[in-house]
């Protein structure tokens, strides 16, 4: 089965008037999310530790975006990012916790240093982000938080003790936060991509990974970043206004069996 191109992505979900903060948006899936959000009428705060790439993405979106250098594991950095959203665009409606690190190692040879690093970026980061964003989301009258977890946050995968644990934690954080924030009209959901053709994955599986057939995946191919980003855009929009505390798998059927 051939993957749809980015230009074939659905255009029915609108984000007119909304302001979104998207972490890790300097490349890959986060960059595609930023572009789709802008196409749907949103204004975006693009954040990343990769400053050159982040600035390039924001510049490509023109007046609809600003870039903020951002270490998601640092609370003060989060405060600056949220303040930029409010100062630049007057409000904040959507937080997409997309930034993450992916490293694999068997549990018996995993290091404490790497385990703690992955937890700081993949789990502490989204926690700090939610805390920083809630006052602005409340001020806006509610909003949407989308946490990008992984299929490794749904099932066990060999060599993923650190990464998978952090993503299982993010799955749990999403559900608990959804209950805490529901009275404020703030929805929290998690998205669980499988094999998606991003630079991070290509670095591990090879630059041609997206063109190869993948027999372990029922759809027999990797996903495109736009196929995840379309779901994220839906969850950010009013079209998903009665959805919170849910988890959505985007993996070509990999975890179905």
Short mmCIF file of C-alpha atoms in Angstrom, two decimals:
data_model
loop_
_atom_site.label_atom_id
_atom_site.label_comp_id
_atom_site.label_asym_id
_atom_site.label_seq_id
_atom_site.Cartn_x
_atom_site.Cartn_y
_atom_site.Cartn_z
CA UNK A 1 0.00 0.00 0.00
CA UNK A 2 1.34 3.42 -0.94
CA UNK A 3 1.43 6.13 1.71
CA UNK A 4 -0.45 9.33 0.92
CA UNK A 5 1.72 12.34 0.19
CA UNK A 6 1.76 15.39 2.44
CA UNK A 7 -0.19 17.29 -0.22
CA UNK A 8 -2.95 14.68 -0.04
CA UNK A 9 -3.51 15.25 3.70
CA UNK A 10 -7.08 16.05 4.67
CA UNK A 11 -7.87 19.74 5.05
CA UNK A 12 -11.18 19.55 6.89
CA UNK A 13 -10.00 20.24 10.46
CA UNK A 14 -9.57 23.94 11.23
CA UNK A 15 -7.66 25.68 14.03
CA UNK A 16 -8.59 29.27 13.22
CA UNK A 17 -7.85 31.63 16.10
CA UNK A 18 -5.96 29.03 18.13
CA UNK A 19 -2.40 29.40 19.40
CA UNK A 20 -0.31 26.25 19.80
CA UNK A 21 3.06 25.56 21.40
CA UNK A 22 4.77 22.58 19.75
CA UNK A 23 8.00 21.21 21.23
CA UNK A 24 10.65 19.47 19.17
CA UNK A 25 9.26 21.23 16.09
CA UNK A 26 12.60 21.90 14.42
CA UNK A 27 12.43 18.76 12.30
CA UNK A 28 10.58 15.52 11.67
CA UNK A 29 7.13 14.99 13.04
CA UNK A 30 7.10 18.22 15.06
CA UNK A 31 7.93 20.31 12.00
CA UNK A 32 5.13 18.66 10.02
CA UNK A 33 2.72 19.32 12.89
CA UNK A 34 3.69 23.00 12.88
CA UNK A 35 3.09 23.28 9.15
CA UNK A 36 -0.27 21.51 9.27
CA UNK A 37 -1.38 23.65 12.20
CA UNK A 38 -0.46 26.80 10.29
CA UNK A 39 -2.33 25.59 7.21
CA UNK A 40 -5.38 25.10 9.44
CA UNK A 41 -5.26 28.70 10.65
CA UNK A 42 -3.33 28.39 13.92
CA UNK A 43 -0.44 30.50 15.12
CA UNK A 44 2.46 28.49 16.47
CA UNK A 45 5.28 28.78 18.94
CA UNK A 46 7.96 26.49 17.49
CA UNK A 47 10.37 25.26 20.15
CA UNK A 48 13.47 23.08 19.96
CA UNK A 49 17.00 22.73 21.31
CA UNK A 50 18.14 22.68 17.66
CA UNK A 51 18.07 26.42 17.14
CA UNK A 52 19.01 26.62 13.46
CA UNK A 53 16.41 24.05 12.44
CA UNK A 54 13.74 25.54 14.68
CA UNK A 55 14.31 29.05 13.35
CA UNK A 56 14.10 27.76 9.78
CA UNK A 57 10.74 26.07 10.40
CA UNK A 58 9.33 29.19 12.07
CA UNK A 59 10.64 31.44 9.30
CA UNK A 60 8.95 29.24 6.71
CA UNK A 61 5.60 29.86 8.41
CA UNK A 62 5.99 33.64 8.28
CA UNK A 63 3.96 35.75 10.69
CA UNK A 64 2.04 32.68 11.88
CA UNK A 65 4.99 31.45 13.95
CA UNK A 66 7.76 32.42 16.34
CA UNK A 67 10.71 30.34 17.48
CA UNK A 68 11.86 29.85 21.07
CA UNK A 69 15.03 27.95 22.04
CA UNK A 70 13.73 25.47 24.55
CA UNK A 71 15.09 22.79 26.88
CA UNK A 72 11.98 20.86 27.89
CA UNK A 73 13.67 19.47 30.99
CA UNK A 74 14.10 22.98 32.44
CA UNK A 75 11.16 24.68 34.18
CA UNK A 76 12.45 28.21 33.53
CA UNK A 77 12.74 27.42 29.82
CA UNK A 78 9.10 26.35 29.84
CA UNK A 79 8.06 29.60 31.52
CA UNK A 80 9.81 31.56 28.75
CA UNK A 81 8.16 29.52 26.01
CA UNK A 82 4.64 29.96 27.41
CA UNK A 83 5.26 33.67 28.07
CA UNK A 84 6.34 34.05 24.43
CA UNK A 85 3.09 32.51 23.24
CA UNK A 86 1.01 34.93 25.31
CA UNK A 87 3.16 37.94 24.49
CA UNK A 88 3.31 37.22 20.76
CA UNK A 89 -0.21 35.98 20.10
CA UNK A 90 -2.25 36.94 23.18
CA UNK A 91 -3.19 33.47 24.37
CA UNK A 92 -2.39 29.76 24.42
CA UNK A 93 -4.91 27.09 23.40
CA UNK A 94 -2.87 24.01 22.56
CA UNK A 95 0.25 22.31 23.92
CA UNK A 96 1.85 19.50 21.92
CA UNK A 97 4.52 17.66 23.89
CA UNK A 98 6.40 16.25 20.92
CA UNK A 99 10.08 16.57 21.92
CA UNK A 100 11.71 13.28 22.85
CA UNK A 101 14.89 11.24 22.83
CA UNK A 102 14.99 7.67 21.50
CA UNK A 103 17.87 5.43 22.54
CA UNK A 104 17.81 1.65 22.89
CA UNK A 105 19.78 -0.69 25.12
CA UNK A 106 19.10 -3.99 26.92
CA UNK A 107 18.08 -3.45 30.53
CA UNK A 108 21.15 -5.19 31.95
CA UNK A 109 23.56 -2.88 30.10
CA UNK A 110 21.48 0.30 30.31
CA UNK A 111 23.12 3.07 32.32
CA UNK A 112 21.62 5.15 35.09
CA UNK A 113 22.80 8.27 33.27
CA UNK A 114 20.92 7.43 30.07
CA UNK A 115 17.84 6.21 31.97
CA UNK A 116 17.62 9.49 33.85
CA UNK A 117 18.22 11.54 30.68
CA UNK A 118 15.37 9.87 28.82
CA UNK A 119 13.06 10.39 31.78
CA UNK A 120 14.02 14.05 32.03
CA UNK A 121 13.25 14.73 28.37
CA UNK A 122 10.42 12.25 27.68
CA UNK A 123 8.45 12.42 30.93
CA UNK A 124 9.61 15.26 33.17
CA UNK A 125 9.52 17.58 30.14
CA UNK A 126 5.81 17.06 29.40
CA UNK A 127 5.00 17.29 33.12
CA UNK A 128 6.77 20.66 33.37
CA UNK A 129 5.07 21.75 30.17
CA UNK A 130 1.60 20.98 31.45
CA UNK A 131 2.29 22.84 34.69
CA UNK A 132 3.62 25.87 32.81
CA UNK A 133 0.81 25.92 30.26
CA UNK A 134 -2.21 25.40 32.54
CA UNK A 135 -2.59 29.04 33.69
CA UNK A 136 -2.62 30.29 30.09
CA UNK A 137 -4.95 27.49 28.98
CA UNK A 138 -7.33 28.35 31.81
CA UNK A 139 -7.19 32.01 30.85
CA UNK A 140 -8.14 31.03 27.29
CA UNK A 141 -11.20 29.20 28.61
CA UNK A 142 -9.81 25.69 28.16
CA UNK A 143 -7.70 23.94 25.59
CA UNK A 144 -5.98 20.78 24.47
CA UNK A 145 -2.78 19.02 25.53
CA UNK A 146 -1.50 16.32 23.17
CA UNK A 147 1.29 14.13 24.51
CA UNK A 148 3.27 12.17 21.92
CA UNK A 149 4.03 8.81 23.50
CA UNK A 150 4.89 5.67 21.48
CA UNK A 151 3.87 2.08 20.87
CA UNK A 152 6.68 1.45 23.36
CA UNK A 153 4.32 3.07 25.87
CA UNK A 154 1.69 0.41 25.14
CA UNK A 155 3.62 -2.87 24.82
CA UNK A 156 7.01 -4.19 25.84
CA UNK A 157 9.75 -4.00 23.23
CA UNK A 158 13.19 -5.56 23.60
CA UNK A 159 16.05 -3.09 24.26
CA UNK A 160 13.58 -0.34 25.24
CA UNK A 161 13.67 -0.45 29.03
CA UNK A 162 14.51 3.24 29.47
CA UNK A 163 12.64 4.67 26.49
CA UNK A 164 9.61 2.43 26.96
CA UNK A 165 9.38 3.18 30.66
CA UNK A 166 9.40 6.91 29.97
CA UNK A 167 6.67 6.51 27.35
CA UNK A 168 4.53 4.29 29.59
CA UNK A 169 4.90 7.04 32.18
CA UNK A 170 3.75 9.66 29.69
CA UNK A 171 0.71 7.54 28.91
CA UNK A 172 -0.15 7.46 32.60
CA UNK A 173 0.52 11.17 33.09
CA UNK A 174 -1.90 11.91 30.27
CA UNK A 175 -4.74 10.00 31.91
CA UNK A 176 -4.21 11.46 35.38
CA UNK A 177 -3.82 15.01 34.04
CA UNK A 178 -6.99 14.58 31.99
CA UNK A 179 -8.96 13.99 35.18
CA UNK A 180 -7.32 16.84 37.08
CA UNK A 181 -7.84 19.39 34.31
CA UNK A 182 -11.25 18.37 32.96
CA UNK A 183 -13.11 20.85 35.23
CA UNK A 184 -11.16 23.64 33.51
CA UNK A 185 -12.14 22.46 30.04
CA UNK A 186 -8.57 21.35 29.35
CA UNK A 187 -8.41 18.06 27.49
CA UNK A 188 -5.38 15.76 27.64
CA UNK A 189 -4.81 12.86 25.24
CA UNK A 190 -1.87 10.72 24.20
CA UNK A 191 -0.79 9.63 20.72
CA UNK A 192 1.25 6.45 20.24
CA UNK A 193 3.12 6.32 16.91
CA UNK A 194 4.81 3.18 15.72
CA UNK A 195 7.46 3.16 13.00
CA UNK A 196 7.35 6.63 11.44
CA UNK A 197 9.76 7.90 8.80
CA UNK A 198 11.46 10.71 10.74
CA UNK A 199 15.14 11.73 10.93
CA UNK A 200 15.38 10.20 14.41
CA UNK A 201 14.21 6.81 13.13
CA UNK A 202 16.20 7.04 9.90
CA UNK A 203 19.32 7.60 11.97
CA UNK A 204 18.81 4.16 13.51
CA UNK A 205 17.27 2.17 10.64
CA UNK A 206 18.89 3.81 7.61
CA UNK A 207 17.97 6.68 5.32
CA UNK A 208 15.99 4.37 3.03
CA UNK A 209 13.86 2.91 5.83
CA UNK A 210 10.77 4.75 4.67
CA UNK A 211 11.02 3.23 1.18
CA UNK A 212 11.52 -0.36 2.33
CA UNK A 213 8.78 -2.89 2.98
CA UNK A 214 8.31 -3.81 6.65
CA UNK A 215 6.73 -7.28 6.90
CA UNK A 216 6.18 -7.05 10.68
CA UNK A 217 3.79 -4.14 10.14
CA UNK A 218 0.36 -5.28 8.88
CA UNK A 219 0.25 -2.34 6.44
CA UNK A 220 3.80 -3.38 5.47
CA UNK A 221 5.29 0.11 5.51
CA UNK A 222 6.45 2.85 7.81
CA UNK A 223 4.13 5.73 8.58
CA UNK A 224 4.59 9.26 7.28
CA UNK A 225 4.93 12.13 9.78
CA UNK A 226 1.82 13.72 8.26
CA UNK A 227 -0.22 10.65 9.19
CA UNK A 228 0.54 11.29 12.85
CA UNK A 229 0.31 15.06 12.54
CA UNK A 230 -3.22 14.85 11.10
CA UNK A 231 -4.37 13.06 14.25
CA UNK A 232 -2.59 15.60 16.45
CA UNK A 233 -4.31 18.41 14.56
CA UNK A 234 -7.69 16.75 15.12
CA UNK A 235 -7.03 16.39 18.86
CA UNK A 236 -6.01 20.06 19.02
CA UNK A 237 -9.21 21.15 17.33
CA UNK A 238 -12.78 21.66 18.52
CA UNK A 239 -13.74 18.63 16.43
CA UNK A 240 -12.40 16.51 19.32
CA UNK A 241 -14.09 18.57 22.05
CA UNK A 242 -15.57 15.52 23.86
CA UNK A 243 -12.37 13.46 23.83
CA UNK A 244 -10.05 13.45 26.85
CA UNK A 245 -8.01 10.85 28.69
CA UNK A 246 -7.83 8.75 25.53
CA UNK A 247 -4.90 7.11 23.78
CA UNK A 248 -4.58 6.82 20.01
CA UNK A 249 -2.34 4.33 18.24
CA UNK A 250 -0.87 5.22 14.82
CA UNK A 251 1.20 2.18 13.93
CA UNK A 252 -0.11 0.50 10.80
CA UNK A 253 -1.57 -2.28 12.95
CA UNK A 254 1.73 -3.25 14.56
CA UNK A 255 0.32 -3.63 18.09
CA UNK A 256 -3.02 -5.08 17.04
CA UNK A 257 -2.13 -8.74 17.52
#
